Every structure is written in structure tokens, then in C-alpha cells.
């Protein structure tokens, strides 16, 4: 049974996963028979997979100076909350306005959008976008939703590692994903112009090499919080694995 190393480069990060596989051919990797996990274990595995996909997407498409936007509604006492359909319509109108603004600035809008219901029932949106003047973005939201509204801007980290942001956004989707209460059909929506990082695979023939301690490439450091090692049946089909993330040094 071969050992496989999957390396995914995204922006300033490189993610490495080493695991067993029961089958391999030239077109790529196929997994073997799956060990049936418990419902809770499967839910955790799905969350980890969603976080990985989103953080790679963010790392590949955004950089220092781009924006995480938190925008929502100021609800007067006694007013009903915005419904799921109303929130979707608000977001559609806002994104349509933003596309116009970005085009006027000679840019193309790149976005990731997540809708959220807060612990106390408040409704708001998260949007990750490439940078333009925040006053233009604020004006577009006011035009899309002219009633009482609020908007906050958070510049992205300089190191290009957006794992915490991805985990933060996915945490809220975990509450309702796959249920009738879900605000979106998917955990997030995004523009079609985002680049999707493609992994590279190689077979590890030397068993000792598989268990080698992770070492950063020159010009990178290893995010120690990202190092995971063990056996995970719901993710790697009952076999051992090692995964870690490297971040480019500034």
C-alpha cells in the first residue's frame, strides 16, 4: 500500500498532507474502502474539509490590504428580523452595485460571501473582497439597503495565512448547514473569477520518509497550530496521516 504526499500551494502558504492510499493511477489518487464514521465524527470531518477549502481559496486570491467586510442591519425594537429570502435579495443587489463600482475603478470584483444569524438572532453578512476605497463600498451598501444599516471593514493580515478567518466564517455555517434553517444552499458563495489552487501528488516509497518530522522549505516557517498527526478514519479511511502548513517569511 503506497504512501502519498499532497502539496497544495496557495498564495503565501503551502499545505502538505501525507497519508496512505489503497489505490493510485496515473490520472490521480483514488481512495480505498471507507471506514464508516459516526455522525459526529463525519460532521467534524466535513467542517475541517470546508475550512481547508476556504482557507486555500482565500490564500490564493487575497493579500495584504484586501478586506473582510461585516455588514448588516440596525433593527428597531419590535421590528421583525430580515428573512432568508430578504437577506439573499439584499446581498444580490449589493453585489450588483459593487460590480459596477469596481468596473468604474478599472478592477474586477472578487468576493466570498457568507450569511450569518447571530446568537441573539441578529442577521448580517460577511464579504471578503479585493481592495478599493472603503467609502465606495459603504455607498454601494447604502444604495442596496437604504434603511438603517451598518458596515465594518477589517483589513486582511499581512502574512497571507487566512486560516483563522476561514475557521471563523465556517463556524457560523456549522450551525445550520444541511438544515431548513440554512441561509445559503452552500456554506459560502463566491465569484467565478477566483483561482482554485491545484494540489500536486507524489508517491512516497520509503516508509521512513513518510514519518519524517515536517521541515519548512527555505523562506518559509511552519505554523505549529496547523500540525496534525494520527489516525483519522473519517478523513483518511482508517490510516495514519500527517499534515501541516508552511507560511512564507516576510
Short mmCIF file of C-alpha atoms in Angstrom, two decimals:
data_model
loop_
_atom_site.label_atom_id
_atom_site.label_comp_id
_atom_site.label_asym_id
_atom_site.label_seq_id
_atom_site.Cartn_x
_atom_site.Cartn_y
_atom_site.Cartn_z
CA UNK A 1 0.00 0.00 0.00
CA UNK A 2 1.66 3.29 -1.10
CA UNK A 3 2.12 6.44 0.90
CA UNK A 4 1.11 9.70 -0.75
CA UNK A 5 2.15 13.29 -0.22
CA UNK A 6 -0.24 16.02 -1.37
CA UNK A 7 1.25 19.51 -1.67
CA UNK A 8 -1.03 22.49 -2.30
CA UNK A 9 0.45 25.92 -2.94
CA UNK A 10 -1.88 28.86 -2.36
CA UNK A 11 -0.61 32.42 -2.19
CA UNK A 12 1.98 32.67 0.57
CA UNK A 13 1.11 29.26 2.02
CA UNK A 14 1.96 25.65 1.23
CA UNK A 15 -0.12 22.85 2.74
CA UNK A 16 1.36 19.35 3.00
CA UNK A 17 -0.66 16.19 3.67
CA UNK A 18 0.87 12.70 3.91
CA UNK A 19 -1.42 9.70 4.07
CA UNK A 20 -1.96 6.13 2.94
CA UNK A 21 -4.00 5.22 -0.11
CA UNK A 22 -5.07 1.79 -1.31
CA UNK A 23 -5.20 2.73 -4.97
CA UNK A 24 -3.27 5.03 -7.24
CA UNK A 25 -3.10 5.51 -11.01
CA UNK A 26 -1.71 8.00 -13.48
CA UNK A 27 -4.75 10.26 -13.56
CA UNK A 28 -4.60 10.84 -9.81
CA UNK A 29 -5.40 9.27 -6.49
CA UNK A 30 -8.38 7.11 -5.63
CA UNK A 31 -9.27 6.30 -2.09
CA UNK A 32 -9.92 2.82 -0.77
CA UNK A 33 -12.79 1.40 1.25
CA UNK A 34 -14.06 3.91 3.74
CA UNK A 35 -14.41 3.15 7.43
CA UNK A 36 -17.89 4.34 8.35
CA UNK A 37 -17.54 7.18 10.90
CA UNK A 38 -20.07 8.26 13.49
CA UNK A 39 -22.36 11.18 12.64
CA UNK A 40 -20.44 13.49 14.97
CA UNK A 41 -17.09 12.40 13.53
CA UNK A 42 -18.38 12.93 9.99
CA UNK A 43 -19.62 16.40 10.90
CA UNK A 44 -16.17 17.33 12.26
CA UNK A 45 -14.52 15.94 9.14
CA UNK A 46 -16.85 17.95 6.91
CA UNK A 47 -16.04 21.08 8.89
CA UNK A 48 -12.29 20.52 8.56
CA UNK A 49 -12.66 19.91 4.83
CA UNK A 50 -14.72 23.09 4.41
CA UNK A 51 -12.17 25.12 6.39
CA UNK A 52 -9.32 23.76 4.28
CA UNK A 53 -11.08 24.53 1.00
CA UNK A 54 -11.98 28.06 2.10
CA UNK A 55 -8.58 28.99 3.56
CA UNK A 56 -6.82 27.80 0.38
CA UNK A 57 -9.27 29.83 -1.69
CA UNK A 58 -8.63 32.92 0.44
CA UNK A 59 -4.85 32.45 0.44
CA UNK A 60 -4.74 32.05 -3.33
CA UNK A 61 -6.90 35.07 -4.18
CA UNK A 62 -6.36 37.71 -1.49
CA UNK A 63 -3.47 39.59 0.03
CA UNK A 64 -2.43 42.30 2.45
CA UNK A 65 -4.74 45.28 2.08
CA UNK A 66 -7.78 43.36 0.87
CA UNK A 67 -10.87 43.46 3.05
CA UNK A 68 -13.11 41.34 5.23
CA UNK A 69 -16.40 43.25 5.47
CA UNK A 70 -19.06 42.70 8.12
CA UNK A 71 -22.32 44.39 7.12
CA UNK A 72 -25.83 44.13 8.44
CA UNK A 73 -28.91 45.84 9.77
CA UNK A 74 -29.88 48.16 12.60
CA UNK A 75 -33.21 46.73 13.80
CA UNK A 76 -35.58 48.93 15.75
CA UNK A 77 -37.33 47.42 18.75
CA UNK A 78 -40.31 45.35 17.66
CA UNK A 79 -39.23 45.14 14.03
CA UNK A 80 -39.02 41.63 12.53
CA UNK A 81 -35.66 40.20 11.52
CA UNK A 82 -34.78 40.04 7.85
CA UNK A 83 -35.87 36.74 6.35
CA UNK A 84 -33.54 34.41 4.47
CA UNK A 85 -35.07 35.49 1.16
CA UNK A 86 -34.75 39.19 2.04
CA UNK A 87 -31.10 38.75 3.03
CA UNK A 88 -30.34 36.98 -0.24
CA UNK A 89 -32.01 39.77 -2.19
CA UNK A 90 -30.07 42.40 -0.22
CA UNK A 91 -26.80 40.61 -0.98
CA UNK A 92 -27.64 40.24 -4.69
CA UNK A 93 -28.38 43.95 -5.02
CA UNK A 94 -25.24 44.88 -3.06
CA UNK A 95 -23.01 42.65 -5.19
CA UNK A 96 -24.56 44.06 -8.36
CA UNK A 97 -23.77 47.58 -7.17
CA UNK A 98 -20.24 46.56 -6.19
CA UNK A 99 -19.55 45.10 -9.63
CA UNK A 100 -20.44 48.47 -11.15
CA UNK A 101 -18.21 50.34 -8.70
CA UNK A 102 -15.23 48.02 -9.26
CA UNK A 103 -15.64 48.31 -13.02
CA UNK A 104 -15.63 52.09 -12.74
CA UNK A 105 -12.36 51.80 -10.81
CA UNK A 106 -10.85 49.63 -13.53
CA UNK A 107 -10.99 46.47 -11.40
CA UNK A 108 -12.92 43.21 -11.32
CA UNK A 109 -14.74 42.30 -8.11
CA UNK A 110 -13.55 39.10 -6.42
CA UNK A 111 -15.69 38.05 -3.48
CA UNK A 112 -16.54 35.34 -0.97
CA UNK A 113 -19.92 35.79 0.73
CA UNK A 114 -21.30 34.20 3.92
CA UNK A 115 -24.60 35.00 5.65
CA UNK A 116 -24.92 34.66 9.41
CA UNK A 117 -27.53 34.55 12.16
CA UNK A 118 -26.01 35.72 15.44
CA UNK A 119 -26.52 34.03 18.80
CA UNK A 120 -29.27 36.50 19.67
CA UNK A 121 -30.92 36.30 16.26
CA UNK A 122 -29.30 39.29 14.56
CA UNK A 123 -28.73 38.98 10.81
CA UNK A 124 -25.63 40.09 9.00
CA UNK A 125 -23.31 39.26 6.12
CA UNK A 126 -19.59 38.62 5.70
CA UNK A 127 -17.83 39.53 2.49
CA UNK A 128 -14.17 39.14 1.56
CA UNK A 129 -13.19 41.37 -1.38
CA UNK A 130 -10.16 42.78 -3.17
CA UNK A 131 -9.40 46.34 -2.09
CA UNK A 132 -10.98 49.55 -3.30
CA UNK A 133 -11.75 52.74 -1.38
CA UNK A 134 -13.98 51.69 1.53
CA UNK A 135 -16.15 54.79 1.06
CA UNK A 136 -17.23 53.44 -2.32
CA UNK A 137 -18.15 50.09 -0.77
CA UNK A 138 -20.11 51.80 2.00
CA UNK A 139 -22.03 53.89 -0.53
CA UNK A 140 -22.90 50.75 -2.52
CA UNK A 141 -24.34 49.07 0.60
CA UNK A 142 -26.36 52.18 1.41
CA UNK A 143 -27.74 52.14 -2.12
CA UNK A 144 -28.57 48.43 -1.91
CA UNK A 145 -30.19 48.76 1.52
CA UNK A 146 -31.11 52.43 2.17
CA UNK A 147 -32.75 51.68 5.53
CA UNK A 148 -30.81 51.68 8.78
CA UNK A 149 -27.70 49.62 8.18
CA UNK A 150 -24.15 49.18 9.40
CA UNK A 151 -20.86 48.14 7.86
CA UNK A 152 -17.40 47.38 9.31
CA UNK A 153 -14.10 46.87 7.50
CA UNK A 154 -11.26 44.59 8.59
CA UNK A 155 -8.01 44.63 6.56
CA UNK A 156 -6.61 41.17 5.92
CA UNK A 157 -3.45 40.01 7.69
CA UNK A 158 -0.12 40.81 6.09
CA UNK A 159 1.25 37.24 6.26
CA UNK A 160 -1.21 35.77 3.75
CA UNK A 161 -2.36 32.99 6.12
CA UNK A 162 -6.15 33.25 6.43
CA UNK A 163 -6.79 30.05 8.36
CA UNK A 164 -8.36 31.90 11.30
CA UNK A 165 -10.69 33.87 9.06
CA UNK A 166 -11.77 30.68 7.27
CA UNK A 167 -12.43 28.94 10.60
CA UNK A 168 -14.36 31.98 11.83
CA UNK A 169 -16.63 32.02 8.78
CA UNK A 170 -17.17 28.26 8.72
CA UNK A 171 -18.06 28.22 12.43
CA UNK A 172 -21.29 30.08 11.73
CA UNK A 173 -22.31 27.88 8.82
CA UNK A 174 -21.90 24.78 11.02
CA UNK A 175 -24.99 25.73 13.00
CA UNK A 176 -27.44 25.33 10.14
CA UNK A 177 -25.69 23.65 7.18
CA UNK A 178 -27.84 20.91 5.67
CA UNK A 179 -30.97 22.00 7.57
CA UNK A 180 -34.06 24.01 6.68
CA UNK A 181 -32.62 26.89 8.72
CA UNK A 182 -29.59 27.27 6.45
CA UNK A 183 -29.34 30.76 4.98
CA UNK A 184 -27.49 29.53 1.89
CA UNK A 185 -27.53 26.31 -0.08
CA UNK A 186 -23.75 26.14 0.32
CA UNK A 187 -21.54 27.27 3.19
CA UNK A 188 -20.44 30.23 1.10
CA UNK A 189 -20.95 31.78 -2.31
CA UNK A 190 -18.10 33.24 -4.34
CA UNK A 191 -17.40 34.93 -7.64
CA UNK A 192 -16.49 32.71 -10.59
CA UNK A 193 -13.22 34.56 -11.23
CA UNK A 194 -11.44 33.17 -8.16
CA UNK A 195 -8.41 30.96 -8.81
CA UNK A 196 -8.63 27.41 -7.44
CA UNK A 197 -5.29 26.05 -6.16
CA UNK A 198 -4.48 22.63 -7.61
CA UNK A 199 -2.61 20.08 -5.46
CA UNK A 200 0.40 18.09 -6.64
CA UNK A 201 0.83 14.45 -5.64
CA UNK A 202 3.84 12.20 -5.27
CA UNK A 203 4.27 8.63 -4.09
CA UNK A 204 6.48 8.09 -1.03
CA UNK A 205 8.17 4.72 -1.44
CA UNK A 206 10.40 4.94 1.63
CA UNK A 207 8.37 4.24 4.79
CA UNK A 208 10.91 6.14 6.92
CA UNK A 209 10.44 9.25 4.77
CA UNK A 210 6.73 9.18 5.48
CA UNK A 211 7.32 9.59 9.21
CA UNK A 212 9.97 12.30 8.84
CA UNK A 213 9.33 15.34 11.03
CA UNK A 214 8.00 18.26 8.98
CA UNK A 215 10.68 20.73 7.98
CA UNK A 216 9.97 24.11 6.36
CA UNK A 217 11.25 24.97 2.93
CA UNK A 218 13.77 27.79 2.69
CA UNK A 219 11.99 31.11 3.12
CA UNK A 220 9.03 29.54 4.99
CA UNK A 221 8.09 28.67 8.55
CA UNK A 222 5.69 26.00 9.83
CA UNK A 223 2.53 27.15 11.57
CA UNK A 224 2.72 24.87 14.60
CA UNK A 225 -1.04 25.15 15.17
CA UNK A 226 -1.56 23.51 11.78
CA UNK A 227 0.43 20.34 12.54
CA UNK A 228 -1.85 17.30 12.84
CA UNK A 229 -0.73 13.70 13.11
CA UNK A 230 -2.55 10.48 13.95
CA UNK A 231 -5.25 8.19 12.56
CA UNK A 232 -8.44 9.66 11.21
CA UNK A 233 -10.90 7.17 9.76
CA UNK A 234 -13.41 9.71 8.52
CA UNK A 235 -10.80 11.73 6.63
CA UNK A 236 -8.14 9.27 5.52
CA UNK A 237 -10.03 6.00 5.57
CA UNK A 238 -8.64 4.42 8.71
CA UNK A 239 -4.93 5.06 8.16
CA UNK A 240 -2.30 7.33 9.64
CA UNK A 241 -1.76 10.84 8.37
CA UNK A 242 0.45 13.88 8.85
CA UNK A 243 -0.50 17.40 7.77
CA UNK A 244 0.95 20.87 8.26
CA UNK A 245 1.03 24.32 6.71
CA UNK A 246 4.03 26.44 5.78
CA UNK A 247 3.83 30.23 5.53
CA UNK A 248 6.22 32.42 3.59
CA UNK A 249 8.55 34.57 5.67
CA UNK A 250 8.37 38.29 5.05
#
